[in-house]
Coordinates of C-alpha atoms in Angstrom, one line a residue:
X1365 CA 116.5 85.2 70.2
X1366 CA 117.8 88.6 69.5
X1367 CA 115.4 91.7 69.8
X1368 CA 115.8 95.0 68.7
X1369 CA 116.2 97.9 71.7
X1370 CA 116.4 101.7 71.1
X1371 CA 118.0 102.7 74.6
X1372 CA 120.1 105.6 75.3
X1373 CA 117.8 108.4 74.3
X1374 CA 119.2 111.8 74.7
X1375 CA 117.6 115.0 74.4
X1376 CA 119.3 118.4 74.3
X1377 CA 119.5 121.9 72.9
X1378 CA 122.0 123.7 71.1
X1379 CA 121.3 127.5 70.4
X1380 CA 117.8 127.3 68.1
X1381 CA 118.1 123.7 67.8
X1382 CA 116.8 120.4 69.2
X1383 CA 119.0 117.4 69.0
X1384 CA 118.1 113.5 69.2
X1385 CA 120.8 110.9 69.8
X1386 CA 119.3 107.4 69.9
X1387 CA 121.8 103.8 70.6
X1388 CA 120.8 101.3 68.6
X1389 CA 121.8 97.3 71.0
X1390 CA 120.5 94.4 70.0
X1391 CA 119.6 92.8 73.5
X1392 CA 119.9 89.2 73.7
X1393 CA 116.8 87.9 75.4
X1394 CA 116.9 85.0 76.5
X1395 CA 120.1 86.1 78.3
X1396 CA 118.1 88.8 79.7
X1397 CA 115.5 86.9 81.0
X1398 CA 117.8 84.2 82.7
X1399 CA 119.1 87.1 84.7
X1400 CA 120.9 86.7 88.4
X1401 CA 119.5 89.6 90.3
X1402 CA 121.3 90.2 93.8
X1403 CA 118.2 92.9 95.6
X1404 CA 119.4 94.8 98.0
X1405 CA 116.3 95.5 100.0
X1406 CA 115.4 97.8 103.7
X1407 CA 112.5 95.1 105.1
X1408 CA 112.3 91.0 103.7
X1409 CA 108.9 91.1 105.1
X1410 CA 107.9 94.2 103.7
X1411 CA 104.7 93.1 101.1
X1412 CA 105.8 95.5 98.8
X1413 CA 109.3 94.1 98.5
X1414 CA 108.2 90.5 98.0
X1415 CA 105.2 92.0 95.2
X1416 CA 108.6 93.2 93.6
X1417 CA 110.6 90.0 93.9
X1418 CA 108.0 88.0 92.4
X1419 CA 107.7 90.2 89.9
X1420 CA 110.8 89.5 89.1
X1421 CA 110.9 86.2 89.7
X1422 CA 108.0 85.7 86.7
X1423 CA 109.9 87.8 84.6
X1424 CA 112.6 85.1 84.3
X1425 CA 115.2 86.4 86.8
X1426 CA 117.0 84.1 89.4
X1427 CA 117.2 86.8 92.8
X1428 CA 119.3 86.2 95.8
X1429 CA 117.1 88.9 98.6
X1430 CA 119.6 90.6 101.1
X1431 CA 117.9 92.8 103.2
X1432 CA 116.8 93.7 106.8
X1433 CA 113.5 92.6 108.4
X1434 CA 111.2 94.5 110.7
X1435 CA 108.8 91.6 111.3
X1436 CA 109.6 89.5 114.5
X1437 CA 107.9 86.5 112.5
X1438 CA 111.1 84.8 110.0
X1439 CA 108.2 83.5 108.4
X1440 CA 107.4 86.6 107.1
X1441 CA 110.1 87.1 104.7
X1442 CA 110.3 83.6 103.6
X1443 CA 109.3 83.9 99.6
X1444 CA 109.6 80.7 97.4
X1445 CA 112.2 80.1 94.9
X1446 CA 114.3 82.7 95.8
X1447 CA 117.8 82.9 98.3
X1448 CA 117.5 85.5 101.2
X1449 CA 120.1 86.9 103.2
X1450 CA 118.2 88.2 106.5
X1451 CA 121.1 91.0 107.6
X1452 CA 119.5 91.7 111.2
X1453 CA 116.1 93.6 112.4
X1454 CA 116.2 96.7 112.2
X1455 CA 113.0 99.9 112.8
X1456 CA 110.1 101.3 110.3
X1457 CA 110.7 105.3 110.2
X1458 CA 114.2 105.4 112.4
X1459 CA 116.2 106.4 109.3
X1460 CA 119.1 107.3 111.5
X1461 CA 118.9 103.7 113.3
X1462 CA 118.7 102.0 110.0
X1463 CA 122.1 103.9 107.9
X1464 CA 123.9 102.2 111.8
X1465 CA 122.9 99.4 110.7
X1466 CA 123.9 99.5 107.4
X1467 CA 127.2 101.3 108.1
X1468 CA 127.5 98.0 110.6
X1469 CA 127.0 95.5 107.2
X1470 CA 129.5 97.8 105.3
X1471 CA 132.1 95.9 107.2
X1472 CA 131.3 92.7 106.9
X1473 CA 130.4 92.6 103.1
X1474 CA 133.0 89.9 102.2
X1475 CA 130.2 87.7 103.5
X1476 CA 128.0 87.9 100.8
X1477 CA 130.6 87.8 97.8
X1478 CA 129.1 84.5 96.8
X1479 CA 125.6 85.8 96.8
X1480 CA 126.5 88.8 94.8
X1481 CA 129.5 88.0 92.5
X1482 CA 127.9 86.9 89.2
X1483 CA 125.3 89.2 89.1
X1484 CA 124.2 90.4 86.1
X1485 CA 121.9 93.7 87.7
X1486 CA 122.0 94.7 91.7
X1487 CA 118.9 96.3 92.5
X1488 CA 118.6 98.7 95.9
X1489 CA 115.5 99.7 97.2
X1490 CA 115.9 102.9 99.8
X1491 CA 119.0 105.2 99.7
X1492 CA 120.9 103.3 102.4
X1493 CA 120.5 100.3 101.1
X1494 CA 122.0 102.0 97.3
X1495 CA 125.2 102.6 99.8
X1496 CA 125.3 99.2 100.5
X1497 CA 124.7 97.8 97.1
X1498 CA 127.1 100.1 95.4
X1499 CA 130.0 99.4 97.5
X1500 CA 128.7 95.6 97.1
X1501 CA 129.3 95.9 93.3
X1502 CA 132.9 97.4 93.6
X1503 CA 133.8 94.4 95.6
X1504 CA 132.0 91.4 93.9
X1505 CA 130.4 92.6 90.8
X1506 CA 131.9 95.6 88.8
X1507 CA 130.4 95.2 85.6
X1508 CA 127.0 94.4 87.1
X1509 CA 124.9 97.9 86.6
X1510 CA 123.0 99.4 89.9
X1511 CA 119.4 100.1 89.7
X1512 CA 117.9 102.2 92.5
X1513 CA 114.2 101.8 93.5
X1514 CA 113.1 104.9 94.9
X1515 CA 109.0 104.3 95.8
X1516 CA 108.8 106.4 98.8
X1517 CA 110.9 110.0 99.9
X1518 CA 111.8 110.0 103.5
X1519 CA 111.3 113.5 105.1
X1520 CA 114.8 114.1 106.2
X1521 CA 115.8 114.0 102.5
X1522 CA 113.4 116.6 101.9
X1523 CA 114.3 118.9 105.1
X1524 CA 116.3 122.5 104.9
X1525 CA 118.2 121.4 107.9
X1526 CA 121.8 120.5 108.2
X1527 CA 121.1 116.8 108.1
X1528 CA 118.8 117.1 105.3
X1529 CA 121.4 119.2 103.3
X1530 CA 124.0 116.2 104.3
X1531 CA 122.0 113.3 103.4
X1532 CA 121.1 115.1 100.2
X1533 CA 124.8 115.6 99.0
X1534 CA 125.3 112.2 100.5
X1535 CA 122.3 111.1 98.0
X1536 CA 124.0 113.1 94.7
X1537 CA 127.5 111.0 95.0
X1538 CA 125.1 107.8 95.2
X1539 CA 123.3 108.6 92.3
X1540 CA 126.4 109.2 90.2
X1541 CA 126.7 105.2 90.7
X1542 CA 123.5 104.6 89.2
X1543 CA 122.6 103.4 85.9
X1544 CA 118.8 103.6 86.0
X1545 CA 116.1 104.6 88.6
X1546 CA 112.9 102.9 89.2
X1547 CA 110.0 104.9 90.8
X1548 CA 106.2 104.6 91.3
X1549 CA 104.7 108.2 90.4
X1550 CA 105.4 111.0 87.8
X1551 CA 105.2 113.6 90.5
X1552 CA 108.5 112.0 91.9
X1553 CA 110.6 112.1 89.0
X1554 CA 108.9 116.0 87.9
X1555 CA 109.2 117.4 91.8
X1556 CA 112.2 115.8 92.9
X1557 CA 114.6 114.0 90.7
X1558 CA 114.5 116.1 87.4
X1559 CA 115.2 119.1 89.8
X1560 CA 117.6 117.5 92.0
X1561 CA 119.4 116.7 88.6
X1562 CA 119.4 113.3 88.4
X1563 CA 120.7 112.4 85.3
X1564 CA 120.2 108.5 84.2
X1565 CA 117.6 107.0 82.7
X1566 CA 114.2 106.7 84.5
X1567 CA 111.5 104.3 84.5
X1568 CA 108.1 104.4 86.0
X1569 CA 106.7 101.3 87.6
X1570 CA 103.6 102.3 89.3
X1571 CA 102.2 100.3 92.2
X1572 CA 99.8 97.5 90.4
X1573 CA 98.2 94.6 91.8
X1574 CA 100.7 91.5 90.4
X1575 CA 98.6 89.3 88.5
X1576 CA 99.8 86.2 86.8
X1577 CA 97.0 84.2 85.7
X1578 CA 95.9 85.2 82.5
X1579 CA 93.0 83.9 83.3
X1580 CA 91.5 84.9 86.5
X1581 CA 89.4 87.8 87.0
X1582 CA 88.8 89.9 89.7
X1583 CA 85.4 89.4 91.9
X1584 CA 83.9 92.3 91.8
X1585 CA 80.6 91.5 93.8
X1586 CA 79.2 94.9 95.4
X1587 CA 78.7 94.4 99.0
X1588 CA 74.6 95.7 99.0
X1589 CA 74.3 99.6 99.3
X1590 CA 74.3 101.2 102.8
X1591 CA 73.7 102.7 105.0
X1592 CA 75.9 101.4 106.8
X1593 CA 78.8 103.1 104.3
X1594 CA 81.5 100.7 104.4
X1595 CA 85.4 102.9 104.5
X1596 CA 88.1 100.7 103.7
X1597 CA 91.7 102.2 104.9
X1598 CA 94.2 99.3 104.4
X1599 CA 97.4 99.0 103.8
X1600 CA 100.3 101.1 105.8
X1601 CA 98.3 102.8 108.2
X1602 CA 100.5 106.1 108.8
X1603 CA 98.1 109.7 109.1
X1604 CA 96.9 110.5 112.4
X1605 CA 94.8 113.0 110.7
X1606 CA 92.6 110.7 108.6
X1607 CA 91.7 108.3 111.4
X1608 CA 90.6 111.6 113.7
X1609 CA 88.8 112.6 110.7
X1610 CA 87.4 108.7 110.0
X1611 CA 86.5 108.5 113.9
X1612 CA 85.1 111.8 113.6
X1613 CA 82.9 110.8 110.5
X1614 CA 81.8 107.5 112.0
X1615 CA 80.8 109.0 115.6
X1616 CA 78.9 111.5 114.0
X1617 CA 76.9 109.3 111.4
X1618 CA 75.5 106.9 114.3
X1619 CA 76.0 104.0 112.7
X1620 CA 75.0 104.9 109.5
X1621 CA 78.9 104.6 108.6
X1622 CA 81.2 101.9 109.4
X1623 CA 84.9 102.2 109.1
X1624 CA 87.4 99.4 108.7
X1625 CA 90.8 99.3 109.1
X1626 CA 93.7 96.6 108.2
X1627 CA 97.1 96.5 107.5
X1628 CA 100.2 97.6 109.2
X1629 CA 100.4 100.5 111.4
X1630 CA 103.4 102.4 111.7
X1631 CA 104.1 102.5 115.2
X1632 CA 105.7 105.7 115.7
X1633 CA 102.5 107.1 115.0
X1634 CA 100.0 104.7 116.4
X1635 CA 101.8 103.7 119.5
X1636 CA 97.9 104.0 120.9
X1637 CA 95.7 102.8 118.1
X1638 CA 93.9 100.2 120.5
X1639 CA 92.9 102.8 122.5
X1640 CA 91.7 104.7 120.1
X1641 CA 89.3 102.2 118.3
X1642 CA 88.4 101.2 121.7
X1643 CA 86.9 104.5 122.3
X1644 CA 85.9 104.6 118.7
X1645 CA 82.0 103.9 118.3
X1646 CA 81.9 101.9 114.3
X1647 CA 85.4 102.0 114.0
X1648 CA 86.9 98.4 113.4
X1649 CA 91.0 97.5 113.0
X1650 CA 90.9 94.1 111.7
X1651 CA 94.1 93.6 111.8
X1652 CA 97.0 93.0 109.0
X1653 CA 95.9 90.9 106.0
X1654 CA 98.0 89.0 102.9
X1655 CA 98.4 90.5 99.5
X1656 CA 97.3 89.4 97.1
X1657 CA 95.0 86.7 98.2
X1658 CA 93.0 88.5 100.8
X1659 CA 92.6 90.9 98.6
X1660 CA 88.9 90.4 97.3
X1661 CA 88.0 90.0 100.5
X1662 CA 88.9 93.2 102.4
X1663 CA 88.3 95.4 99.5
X1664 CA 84.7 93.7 98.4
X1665 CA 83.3 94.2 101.8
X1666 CA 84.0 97.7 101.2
X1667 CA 82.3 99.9 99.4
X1668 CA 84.6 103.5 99.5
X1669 CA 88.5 102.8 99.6
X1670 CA 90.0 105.3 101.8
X1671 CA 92.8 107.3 99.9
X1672 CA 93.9 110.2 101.6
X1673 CA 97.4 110.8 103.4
X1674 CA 98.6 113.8 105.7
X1675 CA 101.6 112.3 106.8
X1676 CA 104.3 113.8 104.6
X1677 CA 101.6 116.6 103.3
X1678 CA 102.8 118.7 100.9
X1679 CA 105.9 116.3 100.1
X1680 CA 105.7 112.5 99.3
X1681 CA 102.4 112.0 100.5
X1682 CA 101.7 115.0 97.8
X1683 CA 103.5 113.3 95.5
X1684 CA 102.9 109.4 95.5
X1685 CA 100.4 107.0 94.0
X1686 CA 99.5 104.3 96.7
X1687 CA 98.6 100.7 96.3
X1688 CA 95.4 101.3 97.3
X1689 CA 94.0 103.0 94.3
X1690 CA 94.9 100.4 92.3
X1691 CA 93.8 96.9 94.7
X1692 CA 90.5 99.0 95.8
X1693 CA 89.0 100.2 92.3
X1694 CA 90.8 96.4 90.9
X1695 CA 87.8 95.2 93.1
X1696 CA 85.2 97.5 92.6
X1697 CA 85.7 100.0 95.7
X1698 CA 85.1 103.3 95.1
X1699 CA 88.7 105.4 96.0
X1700 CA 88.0 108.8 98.2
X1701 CA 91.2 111.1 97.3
X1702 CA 92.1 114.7 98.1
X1703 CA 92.1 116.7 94.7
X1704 CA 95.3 118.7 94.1
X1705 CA 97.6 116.2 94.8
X1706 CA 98.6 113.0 92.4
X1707 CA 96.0 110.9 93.6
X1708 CA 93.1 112.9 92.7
X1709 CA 94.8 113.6 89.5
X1710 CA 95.2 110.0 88.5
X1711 CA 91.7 109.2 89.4
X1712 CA 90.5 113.0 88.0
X1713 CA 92.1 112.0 84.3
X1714 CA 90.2 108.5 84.4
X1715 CA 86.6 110.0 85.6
X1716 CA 86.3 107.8 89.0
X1717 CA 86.4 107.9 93.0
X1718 CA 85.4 110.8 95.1
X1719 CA 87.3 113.7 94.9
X1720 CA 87.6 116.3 97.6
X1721 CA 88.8 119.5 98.3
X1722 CA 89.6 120.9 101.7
X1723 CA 88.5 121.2 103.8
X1724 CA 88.2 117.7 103.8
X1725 CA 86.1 117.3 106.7
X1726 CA 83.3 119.2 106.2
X1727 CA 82.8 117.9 102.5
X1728 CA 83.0 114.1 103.6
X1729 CA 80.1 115.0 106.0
X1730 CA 78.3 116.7 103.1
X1731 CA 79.1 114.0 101.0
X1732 CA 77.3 111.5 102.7
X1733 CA 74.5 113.3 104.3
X1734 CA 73.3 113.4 100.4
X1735 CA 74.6 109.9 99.5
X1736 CA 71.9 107.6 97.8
X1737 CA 72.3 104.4 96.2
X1738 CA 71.5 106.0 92.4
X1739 CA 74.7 107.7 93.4
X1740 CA 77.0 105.0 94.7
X1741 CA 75.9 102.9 91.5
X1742 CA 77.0 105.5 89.4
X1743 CA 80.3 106.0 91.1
X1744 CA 81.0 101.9 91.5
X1745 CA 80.6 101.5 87.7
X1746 CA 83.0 104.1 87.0
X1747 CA 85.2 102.6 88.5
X1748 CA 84.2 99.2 87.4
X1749 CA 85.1 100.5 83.6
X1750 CA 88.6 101.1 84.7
X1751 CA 91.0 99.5 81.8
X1752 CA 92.6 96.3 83.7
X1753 CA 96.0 97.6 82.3
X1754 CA 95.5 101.0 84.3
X1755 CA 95.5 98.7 87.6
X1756 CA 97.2 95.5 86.8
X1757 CA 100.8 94.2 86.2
X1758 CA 100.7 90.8 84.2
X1759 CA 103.1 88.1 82.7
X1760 CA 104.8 90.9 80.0
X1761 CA 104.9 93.6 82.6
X1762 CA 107.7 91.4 84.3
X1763 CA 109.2 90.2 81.6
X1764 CA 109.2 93.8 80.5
X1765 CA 110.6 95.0 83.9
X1766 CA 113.7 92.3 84.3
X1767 CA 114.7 93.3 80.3
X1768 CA 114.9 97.5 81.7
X1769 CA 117.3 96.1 84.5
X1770 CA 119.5 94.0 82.1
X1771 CA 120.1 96.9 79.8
X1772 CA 120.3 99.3 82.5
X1773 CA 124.7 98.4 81.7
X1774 CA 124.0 100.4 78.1
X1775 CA 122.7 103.5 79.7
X1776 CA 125.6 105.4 81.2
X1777 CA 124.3 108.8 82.7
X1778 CA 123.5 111.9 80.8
X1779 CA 125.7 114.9 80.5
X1780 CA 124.0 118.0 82.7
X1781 CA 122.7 119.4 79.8
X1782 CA 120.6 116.9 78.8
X1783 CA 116.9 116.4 79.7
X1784 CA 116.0 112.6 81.5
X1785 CA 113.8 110.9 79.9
X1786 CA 111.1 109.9 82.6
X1787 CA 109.6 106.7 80.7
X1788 CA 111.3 104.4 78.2
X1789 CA 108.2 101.9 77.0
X1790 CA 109.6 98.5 75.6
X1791 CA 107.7 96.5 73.3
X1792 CA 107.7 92.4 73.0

């Protein structure tokens, strides 16, 4: 089965005059969809890595997973149907620690030429693992085209000091390697990669709950209305800031306000979270949970879906679109954002969650002092009318994902001139 693709797009300007040059392929697609996939990945047990692979995985692909893991647990990055190549433990945050590691797999790559040679697309998620994957593909897969996966900016790529300025120039000769960029938020590609002159194609894949069945529909029972105000913070648990300012909130409402935390916690930040939940009055860290099926769970014994990051303020935190948004207001949890920033803007253009300016703590107080349950009904069925498609990837989103990678080989990178084109939508 042969479709038809418009890919190559290029945008420019000459004098008073705007140009279009659009490549006309015709993609095979059943050899598209039988694609071998070698991902090149930072953390096997990372939930957001294994969403991805079985993503790809029900978008037809065959993937071999060569990564590091952070998890203790081998179980944790065990994923059916799929080949992975653990490469070592390595640390969440140490991005120093972690380019030693990978400078100590550069040496031993002839070990995976039979898991990469043959590849039709090698996928790398995190700039040290692009290193690895690129020299990867000189070695055992040179027609093979790279796509980079860029969901998260660490700070040192993003600091005025000599080893930001280094890791950034180290970063520009990568990218000259790549043939198409993935990423998870607008304000990436319009903050950073645009003006960091990135020049290949670009495609947006925001962070969606994966959801295969077709048939299955999210529960979306409301716990009953408080008080006690249920806060749900889950997932990577990184801002010291918000859980002073949830403890804070919860101290201060006696009881009337209940906060509950789950997922991972990074630990360079909360080397002493027990301690201070312990000393926490209705303040509750339930521990990590599985995505996607404990998903209904968590979220509908919550009624407000925490959504608010300091940890890289004013950089990727500004800039990125978290899962949460999308698993709490999938389930009927109402998001709490900071306006300014891309959260509150996705939520601002779609009329839901609780938007606040700063300072934050005072109108969170305010906020709830006034709370009433007219209110939270109001807010729970805006976000109840949410389209699914705004906060759900399906069946054609995959299919739609592994067909971008296979004809990222007939997208070669723009001239300097040229604008990127963020989003290229194909059609089935």
């Amino acid at each position: 089965m042969f479709i038809k693709r418009y890919d190559n797009i290029r945008v420019g300007r000459e004098k008073d005059q705007t140009w279009v040059t659009i490549a006309t392929i015709n993609l095979d697609l059943d050899s598209a969809v039988a694609a071998k996939i070698a991902y090149f990945n930072h953390d096997l047990s990372d939930p957001a890595v294994q969403r991805r692979i079985r993503m790809l995985l029900a978008g037809g692909a065959a993937v071999t997973a060569i990564g590091f893991q952070r998890d203790s647990d081998p179980a944790a990055a065990a994923i059916d149907g799929i080949v992975s190549i653990d490469l070592g433990r390595t640390a969440d945050g140490m991005l120093l620690r972690r380019g030693l590691s990978v400078a100590g797999t550069l040496a031993r790559l002839g070990g995976l030429a039979e898991h990469v040679r043959g590849a039709d697309v090698i996928l790398a998620r995190n700039l040290e693992m692009l290193a690895l994957a690129i020299r990867a593909r000189k070695l055992h897969a040179p027609t093979a085209p790279v796509v980079y996966e860029c969901l998260d900016l660490h700070r040192m790529l993003l600091s005025k000091r000599l080893e930001g300025r280094l890791l950034r120039s180290l970063e520009t000769r990568l990218w000259r390697e790549v043939n198409l960029l993935l990423t998870s938020s607008p304000a990436f590609v319009h903050n950073y990669f645009i003006p960091r002159g990135f020049r290949s194609p670009i495609r947006l894949v925001e962070n969606k709950v994966l959801m295969l069945d077709k048939l299955h529909q999210p529960d979306r029972k409301r716990p009953p209305a408080g008080p006690p105000w249920r806060i749900g913070w889950f997932g990577i648990i990184r801002c010291r800031r918000s859980l002073d300012m949830l403890c804070s909130l919860a101290r201060g409402a006696a009881g009337k306000i209940e906060i509950i935390i789950r997922g991972r916690p990074t630990k360079v930040v909360f080397h002493d979270l027990d301690e201070i939940i312990a000393g926490s009055p209705h303040v509750h860290f339930a521990g990590p949970y599985h995505s996607p099926a404990d998903l209904p769970a968590i979220y509908g014994d919550a009624h407000f879906t925490w959504a608010i990051d300091y940890y890289e303020a004013g950089q990727n935190s500004t800039w990125l679109l978290p899962n949460r948004i999308y698993e709490g207001s999938l389930y009927g949890t109402v998001p709490i954002a900071l306006a300014g920033i891309e959260t509150g803007h996705w939520l601002a253009k779609r009329g839901a969650g609780v938007i606040l300016d700063e300072p934050v703590e005072q109108q969170l107080i305010d906020f709830f002092r006034y709370l009433n349950n007219k209110t939270y009904s109001k807010l729970a069925d805006q976000v109840e009318a949410l389209p699914r498609t705004d906060l759900v990837s399906g069946q054609a989103d995959c299919c739609a994902l592994v067909e971008a990678l296979c004809a990222a080989q007939y997208s070669a990178p723009l001239a300097s001139s040229d604008q990127t084109i963020p989003e290229i939508s194909l059609k089935h």
